[in-house]
Short mmCIF file of C-alpha atoms (C1' of nucleotides) in Angstrom, two decimals:
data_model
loop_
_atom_site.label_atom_id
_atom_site.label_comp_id
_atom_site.label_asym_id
_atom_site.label_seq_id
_atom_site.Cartn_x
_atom_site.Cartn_y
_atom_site.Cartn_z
CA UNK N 86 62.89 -48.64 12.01
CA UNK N 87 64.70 -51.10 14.23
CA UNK N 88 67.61 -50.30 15.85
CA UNK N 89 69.63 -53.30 14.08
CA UNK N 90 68.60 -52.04 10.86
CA UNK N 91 68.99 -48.73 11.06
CA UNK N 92 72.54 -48.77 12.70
CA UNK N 93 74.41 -51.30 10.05
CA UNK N 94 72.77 -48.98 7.69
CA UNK N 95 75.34 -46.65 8.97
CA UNK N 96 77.62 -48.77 9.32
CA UNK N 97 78.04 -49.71 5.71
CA UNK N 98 76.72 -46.31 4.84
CA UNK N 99 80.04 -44.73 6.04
CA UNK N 100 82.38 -47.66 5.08
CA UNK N 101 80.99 -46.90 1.52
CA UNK N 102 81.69 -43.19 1.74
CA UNK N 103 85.21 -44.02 3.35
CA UNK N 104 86.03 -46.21 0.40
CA UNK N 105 85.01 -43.37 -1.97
CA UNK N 106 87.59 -41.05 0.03
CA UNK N 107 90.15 -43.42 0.62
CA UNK N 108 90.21 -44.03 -3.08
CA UNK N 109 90.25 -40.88 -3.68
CA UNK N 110 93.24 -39.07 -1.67
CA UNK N 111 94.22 -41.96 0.52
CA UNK N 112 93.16 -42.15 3.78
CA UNK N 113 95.92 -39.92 5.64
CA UNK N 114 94.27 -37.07 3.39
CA UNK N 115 91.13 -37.52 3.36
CA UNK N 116 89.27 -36.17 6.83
CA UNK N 117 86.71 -37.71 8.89
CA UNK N 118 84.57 -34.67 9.01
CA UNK N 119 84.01 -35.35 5.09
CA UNK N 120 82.90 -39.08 6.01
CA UNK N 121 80.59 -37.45 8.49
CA UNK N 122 78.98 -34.97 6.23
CA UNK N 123 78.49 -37.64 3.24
CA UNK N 124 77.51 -40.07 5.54
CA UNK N 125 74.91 -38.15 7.12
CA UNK N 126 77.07 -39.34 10.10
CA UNK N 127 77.57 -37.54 14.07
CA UNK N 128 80.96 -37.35 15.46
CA UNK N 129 79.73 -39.85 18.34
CA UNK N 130 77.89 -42.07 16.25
CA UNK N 131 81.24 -42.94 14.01
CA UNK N 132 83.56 -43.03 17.36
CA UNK N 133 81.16 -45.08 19.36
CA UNK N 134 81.40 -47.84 15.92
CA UNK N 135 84.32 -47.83 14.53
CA UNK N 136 86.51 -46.19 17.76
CA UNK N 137 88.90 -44.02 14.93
CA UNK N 138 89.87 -43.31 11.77
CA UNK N 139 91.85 -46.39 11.48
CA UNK N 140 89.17 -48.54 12.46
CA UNK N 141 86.73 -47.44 9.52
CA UNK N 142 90.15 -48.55 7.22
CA UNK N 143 90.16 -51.74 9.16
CA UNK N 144 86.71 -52.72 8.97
CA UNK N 145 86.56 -51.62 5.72
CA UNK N 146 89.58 -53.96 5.18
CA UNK N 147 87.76 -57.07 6.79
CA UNK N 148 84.83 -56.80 4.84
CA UNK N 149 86.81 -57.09 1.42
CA UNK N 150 88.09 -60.04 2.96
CA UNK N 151 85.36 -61.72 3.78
CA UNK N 152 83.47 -61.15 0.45
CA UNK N 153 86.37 -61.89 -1.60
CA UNK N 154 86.69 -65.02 -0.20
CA UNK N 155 83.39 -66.43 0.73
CA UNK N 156 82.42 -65.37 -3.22
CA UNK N 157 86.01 -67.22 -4.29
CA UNK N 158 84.72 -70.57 -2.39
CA UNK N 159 82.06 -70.76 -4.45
CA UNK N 160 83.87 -70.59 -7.38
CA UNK N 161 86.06 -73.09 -6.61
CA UNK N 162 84.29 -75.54 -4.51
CA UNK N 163 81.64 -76.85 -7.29
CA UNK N 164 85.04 -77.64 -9.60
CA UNK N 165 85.95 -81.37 -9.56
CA UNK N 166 88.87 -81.82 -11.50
CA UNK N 167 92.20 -80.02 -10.56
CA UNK N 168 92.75 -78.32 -13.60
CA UNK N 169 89.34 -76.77 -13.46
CA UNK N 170 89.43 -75.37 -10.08
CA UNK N 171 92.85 -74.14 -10.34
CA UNK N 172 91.51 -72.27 -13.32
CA UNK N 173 88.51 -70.89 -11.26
CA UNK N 174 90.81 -69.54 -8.59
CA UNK N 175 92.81 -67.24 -11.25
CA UNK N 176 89.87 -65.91 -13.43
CA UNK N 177 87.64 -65.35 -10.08
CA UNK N 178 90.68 -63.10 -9.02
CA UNK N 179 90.90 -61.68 -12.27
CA UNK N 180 87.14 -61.13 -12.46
CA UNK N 181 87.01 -59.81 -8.86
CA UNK N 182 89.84 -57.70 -9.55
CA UNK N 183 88.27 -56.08 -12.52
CA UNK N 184 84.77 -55.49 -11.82
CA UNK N 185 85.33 -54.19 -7.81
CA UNK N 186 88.76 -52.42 -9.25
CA UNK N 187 87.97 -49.46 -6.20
CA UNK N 188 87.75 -51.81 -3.57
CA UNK N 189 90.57 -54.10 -5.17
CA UNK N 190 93.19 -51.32 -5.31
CA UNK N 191 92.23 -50.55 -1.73
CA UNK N 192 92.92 -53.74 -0.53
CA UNK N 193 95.76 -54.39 -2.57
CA UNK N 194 97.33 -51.41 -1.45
CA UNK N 195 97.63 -51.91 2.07
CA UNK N 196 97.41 -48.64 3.06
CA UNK N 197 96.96 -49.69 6.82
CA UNK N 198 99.18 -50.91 9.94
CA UNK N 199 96.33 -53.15 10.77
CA UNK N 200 95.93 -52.85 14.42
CA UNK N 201 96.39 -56.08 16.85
CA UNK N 202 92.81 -56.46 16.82
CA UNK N 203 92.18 -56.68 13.42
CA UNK N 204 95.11 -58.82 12.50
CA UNK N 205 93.85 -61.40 15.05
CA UNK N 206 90.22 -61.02 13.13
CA UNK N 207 92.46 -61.81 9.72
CA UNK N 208 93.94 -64.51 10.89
CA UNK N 209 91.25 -66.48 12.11
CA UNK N 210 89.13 -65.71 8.66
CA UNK N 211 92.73 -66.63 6.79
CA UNK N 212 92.29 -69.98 8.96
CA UNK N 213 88.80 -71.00 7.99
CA UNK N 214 90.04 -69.92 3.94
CA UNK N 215 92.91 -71.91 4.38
CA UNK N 216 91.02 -75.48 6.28
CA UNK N 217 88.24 -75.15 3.39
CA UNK N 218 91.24 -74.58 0.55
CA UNK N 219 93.25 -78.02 1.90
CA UNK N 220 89.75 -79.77 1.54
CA UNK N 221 89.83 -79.32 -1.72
CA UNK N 222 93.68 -79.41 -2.34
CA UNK N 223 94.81 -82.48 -0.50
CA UNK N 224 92.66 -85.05 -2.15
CA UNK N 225 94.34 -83.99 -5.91
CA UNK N 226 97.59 -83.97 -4.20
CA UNK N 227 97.07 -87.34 -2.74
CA UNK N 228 95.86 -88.64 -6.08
CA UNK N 229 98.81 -87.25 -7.98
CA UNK N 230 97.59 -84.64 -10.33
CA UNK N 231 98.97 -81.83 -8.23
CA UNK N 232 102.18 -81.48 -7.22
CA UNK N 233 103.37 -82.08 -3.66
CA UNK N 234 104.83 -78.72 -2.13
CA UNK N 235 105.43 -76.92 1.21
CA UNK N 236 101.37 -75.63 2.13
CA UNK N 237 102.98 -72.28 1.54
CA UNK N 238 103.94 -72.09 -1.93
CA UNK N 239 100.30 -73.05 -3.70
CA UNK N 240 98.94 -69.04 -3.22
CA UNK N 241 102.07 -67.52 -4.79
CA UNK N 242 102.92 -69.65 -7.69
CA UNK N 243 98.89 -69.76 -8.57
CA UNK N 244 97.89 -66.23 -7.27
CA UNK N 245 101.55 -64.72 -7.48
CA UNK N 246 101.16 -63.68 -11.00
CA UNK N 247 97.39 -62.67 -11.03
CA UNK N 248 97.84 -60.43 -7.96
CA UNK N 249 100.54 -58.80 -9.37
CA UNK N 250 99.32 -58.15 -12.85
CA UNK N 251 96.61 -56.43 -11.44
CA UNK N 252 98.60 -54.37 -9.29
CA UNK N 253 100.31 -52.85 -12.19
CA UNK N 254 96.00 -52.64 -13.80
CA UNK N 255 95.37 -50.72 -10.79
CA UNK N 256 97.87 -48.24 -10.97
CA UNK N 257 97.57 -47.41 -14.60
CA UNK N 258 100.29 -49.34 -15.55
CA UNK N 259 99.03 -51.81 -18.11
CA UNK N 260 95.89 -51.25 -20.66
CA UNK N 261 94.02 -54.62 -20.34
CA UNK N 262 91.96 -55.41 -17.70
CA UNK N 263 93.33 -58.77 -15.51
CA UNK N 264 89.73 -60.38 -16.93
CA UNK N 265 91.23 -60.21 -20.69
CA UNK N 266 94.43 -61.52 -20.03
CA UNK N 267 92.48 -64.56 -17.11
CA UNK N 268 93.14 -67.18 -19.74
CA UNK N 269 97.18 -66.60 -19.98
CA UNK N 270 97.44 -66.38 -16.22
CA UNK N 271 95.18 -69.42 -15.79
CA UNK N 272 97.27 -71.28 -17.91
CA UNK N 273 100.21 -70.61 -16.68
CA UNK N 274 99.25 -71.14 -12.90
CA UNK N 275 98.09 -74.22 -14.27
CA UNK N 276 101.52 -74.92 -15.29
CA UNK N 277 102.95 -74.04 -12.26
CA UNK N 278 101.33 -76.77 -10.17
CA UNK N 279 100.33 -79.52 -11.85
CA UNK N 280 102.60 -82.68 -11.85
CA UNK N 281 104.65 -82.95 -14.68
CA UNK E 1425 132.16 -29.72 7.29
CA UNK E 1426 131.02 -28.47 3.85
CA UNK E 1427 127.39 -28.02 3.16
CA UNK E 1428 126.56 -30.25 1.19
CA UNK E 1429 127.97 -32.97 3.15
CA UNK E 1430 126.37 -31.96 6.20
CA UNK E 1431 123.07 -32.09 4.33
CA UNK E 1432 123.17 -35.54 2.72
CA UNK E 1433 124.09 -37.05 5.97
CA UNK E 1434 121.23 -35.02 7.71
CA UNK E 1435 118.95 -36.22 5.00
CA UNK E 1436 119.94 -39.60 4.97
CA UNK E 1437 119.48 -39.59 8.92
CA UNK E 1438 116.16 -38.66 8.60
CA UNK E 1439 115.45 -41.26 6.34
CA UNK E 1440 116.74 -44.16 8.41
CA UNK E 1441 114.88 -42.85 11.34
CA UNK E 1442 111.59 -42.53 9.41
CA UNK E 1443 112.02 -46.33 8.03
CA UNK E 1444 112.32 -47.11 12.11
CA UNK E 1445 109.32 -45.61 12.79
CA UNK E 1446 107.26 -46.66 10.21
CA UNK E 1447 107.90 -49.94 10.27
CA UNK E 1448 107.34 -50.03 13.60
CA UNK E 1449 103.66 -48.24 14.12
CA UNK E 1450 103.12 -47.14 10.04
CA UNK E 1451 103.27 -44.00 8.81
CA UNK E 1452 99.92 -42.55 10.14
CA UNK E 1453 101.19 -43.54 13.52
CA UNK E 1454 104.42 -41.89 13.54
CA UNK E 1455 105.13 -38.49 14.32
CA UNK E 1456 107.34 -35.95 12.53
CA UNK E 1457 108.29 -34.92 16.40
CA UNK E 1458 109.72 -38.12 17.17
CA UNK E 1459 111.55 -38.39 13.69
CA UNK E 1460 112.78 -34.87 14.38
CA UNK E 1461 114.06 -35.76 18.13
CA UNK E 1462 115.67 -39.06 16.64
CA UNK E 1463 117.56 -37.75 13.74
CA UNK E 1464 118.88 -34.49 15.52
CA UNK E 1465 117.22 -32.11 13.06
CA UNK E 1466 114.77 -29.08 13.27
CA UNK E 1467 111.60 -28.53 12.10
CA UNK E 1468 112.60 -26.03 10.06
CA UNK E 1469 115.14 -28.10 8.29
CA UNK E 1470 113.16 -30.99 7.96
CA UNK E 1471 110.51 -28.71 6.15
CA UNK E 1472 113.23 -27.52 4.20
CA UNK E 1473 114.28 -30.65 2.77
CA UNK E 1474 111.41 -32.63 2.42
CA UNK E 1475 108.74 -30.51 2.09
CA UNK E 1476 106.08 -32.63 4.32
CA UNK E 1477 105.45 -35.90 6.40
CA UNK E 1478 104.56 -37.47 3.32
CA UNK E 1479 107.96 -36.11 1.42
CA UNK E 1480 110.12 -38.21 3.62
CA UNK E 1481 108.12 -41.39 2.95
CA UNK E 1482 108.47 -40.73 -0.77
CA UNK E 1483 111.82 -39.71 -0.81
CA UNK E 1484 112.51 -43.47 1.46
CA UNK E 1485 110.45 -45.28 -1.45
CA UNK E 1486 112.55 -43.94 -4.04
CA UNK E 1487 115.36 -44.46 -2.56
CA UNK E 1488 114.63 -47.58 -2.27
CA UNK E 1489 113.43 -48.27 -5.64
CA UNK E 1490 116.75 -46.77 -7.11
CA UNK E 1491 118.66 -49.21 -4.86
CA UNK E 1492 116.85 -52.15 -6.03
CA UNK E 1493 116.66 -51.48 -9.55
CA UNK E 1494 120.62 -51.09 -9.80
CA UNK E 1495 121.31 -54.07 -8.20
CA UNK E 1496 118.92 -56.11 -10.07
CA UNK E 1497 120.69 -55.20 -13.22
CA UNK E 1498 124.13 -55.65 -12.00
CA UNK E 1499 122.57 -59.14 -11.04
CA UNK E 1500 121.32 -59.55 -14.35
CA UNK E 1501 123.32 -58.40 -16.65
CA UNK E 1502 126.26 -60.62 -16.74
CA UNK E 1503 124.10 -63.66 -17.65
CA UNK E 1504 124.71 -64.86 -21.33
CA UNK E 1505 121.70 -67.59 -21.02
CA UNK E 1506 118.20 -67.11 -20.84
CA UNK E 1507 117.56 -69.52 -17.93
CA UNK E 1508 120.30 -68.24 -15.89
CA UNK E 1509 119.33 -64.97 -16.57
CA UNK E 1510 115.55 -65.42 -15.49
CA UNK E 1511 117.17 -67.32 -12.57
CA UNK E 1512 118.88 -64.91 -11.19
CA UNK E 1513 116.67 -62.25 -11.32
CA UNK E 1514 114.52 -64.25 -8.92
CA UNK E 1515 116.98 -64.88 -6.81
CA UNK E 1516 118.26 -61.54 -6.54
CA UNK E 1517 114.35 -60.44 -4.99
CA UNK E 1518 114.72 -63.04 -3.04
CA UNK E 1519 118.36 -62.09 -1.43
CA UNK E 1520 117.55 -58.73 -1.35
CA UNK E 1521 113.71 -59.13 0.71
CA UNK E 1522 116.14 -61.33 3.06
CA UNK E 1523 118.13 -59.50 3.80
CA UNK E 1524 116.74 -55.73 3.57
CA UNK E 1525 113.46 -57.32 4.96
CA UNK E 1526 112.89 -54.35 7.01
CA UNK E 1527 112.84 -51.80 3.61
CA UNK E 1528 110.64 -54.44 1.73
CA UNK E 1529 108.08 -54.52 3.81
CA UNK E 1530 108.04 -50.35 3.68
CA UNK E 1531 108.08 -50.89 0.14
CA UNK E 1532 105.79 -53.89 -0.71
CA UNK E 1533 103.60 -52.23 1.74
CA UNK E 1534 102.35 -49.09 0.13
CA UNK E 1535 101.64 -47.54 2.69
CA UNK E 1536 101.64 -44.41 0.70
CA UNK E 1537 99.49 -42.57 -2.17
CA UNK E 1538 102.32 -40.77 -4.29
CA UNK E 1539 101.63 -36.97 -5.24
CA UNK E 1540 101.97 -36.34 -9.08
CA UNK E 1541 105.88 -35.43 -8.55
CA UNK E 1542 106.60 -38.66 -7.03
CA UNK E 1543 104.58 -40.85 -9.76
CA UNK E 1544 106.17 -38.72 -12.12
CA UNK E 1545 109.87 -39.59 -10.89
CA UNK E 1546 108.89 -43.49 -10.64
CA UNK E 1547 107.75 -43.36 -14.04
CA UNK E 1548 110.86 -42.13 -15.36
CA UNK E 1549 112.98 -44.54 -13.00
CA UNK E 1550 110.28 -47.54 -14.21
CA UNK E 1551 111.15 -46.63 -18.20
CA UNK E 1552 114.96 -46.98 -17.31
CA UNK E 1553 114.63 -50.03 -15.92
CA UNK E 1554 111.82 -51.37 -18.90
CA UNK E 1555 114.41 -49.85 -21.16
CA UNK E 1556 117.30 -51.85 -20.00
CA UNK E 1557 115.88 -55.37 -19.25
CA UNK E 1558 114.09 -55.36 -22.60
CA UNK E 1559 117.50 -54.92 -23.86
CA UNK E 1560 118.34 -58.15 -22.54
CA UNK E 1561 115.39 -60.10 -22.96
CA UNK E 1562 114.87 -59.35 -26.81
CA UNK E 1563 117.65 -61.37 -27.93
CA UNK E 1564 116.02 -64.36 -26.30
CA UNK E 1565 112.46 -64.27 -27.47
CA UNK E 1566 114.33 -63.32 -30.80
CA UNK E 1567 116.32 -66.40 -30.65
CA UNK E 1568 112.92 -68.78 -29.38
CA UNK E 1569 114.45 -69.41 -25.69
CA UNK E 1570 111.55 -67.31 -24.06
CA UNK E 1571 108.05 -67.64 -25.23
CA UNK E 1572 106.49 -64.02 -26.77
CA UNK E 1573 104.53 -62.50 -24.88
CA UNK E 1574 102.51 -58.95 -24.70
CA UNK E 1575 105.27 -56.93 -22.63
CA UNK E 1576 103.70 -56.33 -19.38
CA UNK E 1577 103.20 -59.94 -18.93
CA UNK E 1578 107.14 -60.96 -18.03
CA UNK E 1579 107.05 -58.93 -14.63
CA UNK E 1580 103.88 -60.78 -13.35
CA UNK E 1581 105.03 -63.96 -14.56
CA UNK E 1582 109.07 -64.22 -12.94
CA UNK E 1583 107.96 -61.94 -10.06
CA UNK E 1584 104.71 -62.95 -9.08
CA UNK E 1585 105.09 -65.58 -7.32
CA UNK E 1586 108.17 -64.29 -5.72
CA UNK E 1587 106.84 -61.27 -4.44
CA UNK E 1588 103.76 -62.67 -3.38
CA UNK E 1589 105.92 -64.74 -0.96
CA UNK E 1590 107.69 -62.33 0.20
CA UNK E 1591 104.46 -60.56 1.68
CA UNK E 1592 103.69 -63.56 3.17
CA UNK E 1593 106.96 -64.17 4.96
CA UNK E 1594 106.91 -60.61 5.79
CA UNK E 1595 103.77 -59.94 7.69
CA UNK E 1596 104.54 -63.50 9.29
CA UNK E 1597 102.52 -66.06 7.33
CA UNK E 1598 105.37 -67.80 6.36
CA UNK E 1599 108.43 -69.45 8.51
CA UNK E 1600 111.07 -70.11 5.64
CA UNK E 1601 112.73 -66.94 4.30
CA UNK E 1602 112.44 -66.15 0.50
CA UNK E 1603 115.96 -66.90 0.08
CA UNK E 1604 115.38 -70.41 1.41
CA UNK E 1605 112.65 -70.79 -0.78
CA UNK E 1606 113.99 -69.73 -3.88
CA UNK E 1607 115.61 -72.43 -5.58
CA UNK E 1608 111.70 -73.38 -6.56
CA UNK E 1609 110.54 -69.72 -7.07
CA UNK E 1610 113.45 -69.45 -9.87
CA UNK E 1611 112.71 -72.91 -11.55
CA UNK E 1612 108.82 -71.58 -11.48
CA UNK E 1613 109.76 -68.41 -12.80
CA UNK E 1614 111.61 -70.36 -15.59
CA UNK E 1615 109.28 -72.83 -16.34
CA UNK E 1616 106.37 -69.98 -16.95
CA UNK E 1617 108.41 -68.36 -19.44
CA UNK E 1618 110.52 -70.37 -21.43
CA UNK E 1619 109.36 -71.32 -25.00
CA UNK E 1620 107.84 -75.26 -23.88
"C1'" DG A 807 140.22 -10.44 2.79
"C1'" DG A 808 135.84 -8.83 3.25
"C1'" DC A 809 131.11 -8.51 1.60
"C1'" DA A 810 126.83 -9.97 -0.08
"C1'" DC A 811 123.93 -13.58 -1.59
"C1'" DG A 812 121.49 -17.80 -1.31
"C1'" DA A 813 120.91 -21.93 0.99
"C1'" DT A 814 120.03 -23.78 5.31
"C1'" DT A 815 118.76 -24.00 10.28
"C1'" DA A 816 116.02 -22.82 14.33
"C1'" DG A 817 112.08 -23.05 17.06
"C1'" DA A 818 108.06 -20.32 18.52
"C1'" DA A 819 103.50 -19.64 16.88
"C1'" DC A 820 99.54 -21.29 14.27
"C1'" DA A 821 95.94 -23.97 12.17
"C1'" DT A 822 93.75 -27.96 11.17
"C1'" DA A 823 91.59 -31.96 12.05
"C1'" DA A 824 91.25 -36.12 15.03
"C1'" DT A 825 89.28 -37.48 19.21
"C1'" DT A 826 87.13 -37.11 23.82
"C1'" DC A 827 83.46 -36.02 26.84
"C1'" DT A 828 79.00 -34.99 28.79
"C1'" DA A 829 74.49 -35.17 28.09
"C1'" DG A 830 70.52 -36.65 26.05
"C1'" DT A 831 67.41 -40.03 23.37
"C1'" DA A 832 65.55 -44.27 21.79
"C1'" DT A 833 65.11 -49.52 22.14
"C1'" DT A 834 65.14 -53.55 24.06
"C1'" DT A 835 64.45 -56.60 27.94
"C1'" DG A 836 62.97 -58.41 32.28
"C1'" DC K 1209 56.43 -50.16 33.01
"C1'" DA K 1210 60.99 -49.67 34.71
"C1'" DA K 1211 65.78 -50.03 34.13
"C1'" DA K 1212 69.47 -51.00 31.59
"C1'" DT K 1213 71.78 -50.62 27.37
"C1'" DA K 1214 72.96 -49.08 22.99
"C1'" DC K 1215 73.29 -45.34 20.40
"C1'" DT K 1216 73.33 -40.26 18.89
"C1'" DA K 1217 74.69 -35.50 19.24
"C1'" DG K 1218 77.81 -31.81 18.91
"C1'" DA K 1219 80.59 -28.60 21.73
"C1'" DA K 1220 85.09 -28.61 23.71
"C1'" DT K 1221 89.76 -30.30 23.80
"C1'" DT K 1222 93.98 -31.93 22.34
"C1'" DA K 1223 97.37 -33.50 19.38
"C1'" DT K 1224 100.27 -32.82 15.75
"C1'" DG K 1225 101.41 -31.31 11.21
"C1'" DT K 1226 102.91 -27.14 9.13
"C1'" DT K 1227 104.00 -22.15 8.48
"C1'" DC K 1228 106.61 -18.13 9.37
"C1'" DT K 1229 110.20 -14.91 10.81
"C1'" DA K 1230 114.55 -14.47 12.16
"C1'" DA K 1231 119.16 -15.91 12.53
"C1'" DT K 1232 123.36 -18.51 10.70
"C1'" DC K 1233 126.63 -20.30 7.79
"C1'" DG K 1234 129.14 -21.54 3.55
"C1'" DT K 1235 130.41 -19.90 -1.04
"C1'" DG K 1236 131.66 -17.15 -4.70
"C1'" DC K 1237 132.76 -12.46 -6.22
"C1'" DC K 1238 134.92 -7.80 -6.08
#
DNA sequence: GGCACGATTAGAACATAATTCTAGTATTTG
DNA sequence: CAAATACTAGAATTATGTTCTAATCGTGCC
């Protein structure tokens, strides 16, 4: 087998695992040796790729990232009107949120002091989410259907209420799934930043 | 100095050092030695009281929960109307992550996975606080000023947005504070949840 | 007042688990 | 085919969380 092949096998063979731990106990309990032995994983192999324990959490972290949001693009992009994207944005969350609920409480739980390294990885991926976001933002804004605010406020008052709704899913803390409540979040992001 | 002075201000030493620490490098990162050397205290004592590493970060979470929660409700409380009630309940999260920015971004950050005892406390502490807010808000849904709604959807909908913008301003994705900010987070808040 | 009990403090000793290191093996590349 | 490079292996080391035994100090009781 090719060396490529064979070593992002690995790779995503022990970020699997991790998640499974991390999930589990959280990752200050659960031990590397027990991501080794389920990974069919040696000592070197996991230090020479992901340098510690931390970075497994950390690449672990990136790759939810980049799924999450490459798959949320193409939700929203195809959308032409801004009430129907807006609406995408929430029940993709709430849809993402319910069917990957492991790797969604994970990330939602930010278990991890992301190292410098990593956080300067996030923010450049956060930069390419955010250009291709305005592209489709500014023209409804321009055309008046959306409301003009500061760039920060559109995530919170459209994700705000989906993210934390299934925060309190995660944790046990409410019986239906984000996905069967989608249509009263959508509406109400809706609400939140349309133009009167 | 009586005992049990001497051992609230010991424990409450320990728990200012360990929000230092943590906040600074996380939780994984710090060490109980440097905790230990910083709040004056032995091992032994520090065992004593808090059982492990991870008892001191619960024991700082629910601390801090306890603090917020009683504040909120003296915030709330004295509000007769439903919009200035809703109001200042935003504004309240967004004074307190202001100003206490260091402990909410410990405890937006969950940095931790609670033990059974711990989950077991915030449950108890979470049905308080359910208990008394849904004092308050019945009268108003009663009266039509607030739309009805399945229970667990008021949090998601007044907070959401809030505390998702308080994560961003605290890890730095945001330049204008929450409390700057929340003039529109409260109208938001009020707009999602007021009978149209 | 003195005595005994339990709660608390102390820090040396221990155990566990993360990480490093040295050596060896396979793949790719020139 | 040679040399460099990327990767694997696991024994050895180190770091650090935690336990344990002994001492100390208030507190309440005779």
């Amino acid at each position: 087998m090719s060396r490529q092949i064979q070593t992002s096998a690995l790779k995503s063979r022990v970020i699997d695992v991790a998640l499974a731990h991390f999930s589990e106990v959280g990752i200050a309990r659960t031990n590397v040796g027990d991501i080794l032995k389920d990974a069919n994983c040696s000592v070197g192999s996991l230090y020479h790729h992901f340098g510690n324990k931390e970075g497994i959490a950390e690449a672990l972290f990136i790759n939810g990232v980049n799924q999450f949001n490459g798959n949320l693009l193409a939700a929203l992009l195809p959308h032409r009107t801004a009430s129907a994207g807006i609406k995408s944005i929430v029940t993709f969350c709430c849809d993402w949120v319910t069917d990957q609920s492991q790797l969604a409480a994970y990330m939602l739980s930010r278990e991890i002091k992301l190292s410098e390294s990593a956080k300067q990885e996030l923010r450049e991926i956060d930069r390419a989410l955010a250009q291709a976001l305005s592209n489709w933002f500014v023209p409804h804004v321009e055309s008046g259907t959306l409301q003009q605010l500061s760039t920060g406020m559109y995530v919170p008052l459209i994700c705000g209420p989906t993210l934390e709704y299934s925060r309190m899913w995660l944790s046990g803390r409410s019986r239906k799934s984000p996905s069967d409540v989608s249509p009263i979040l959508a509406k109400a992001a809706w609400q939140a930043v349309k133009e009167p």
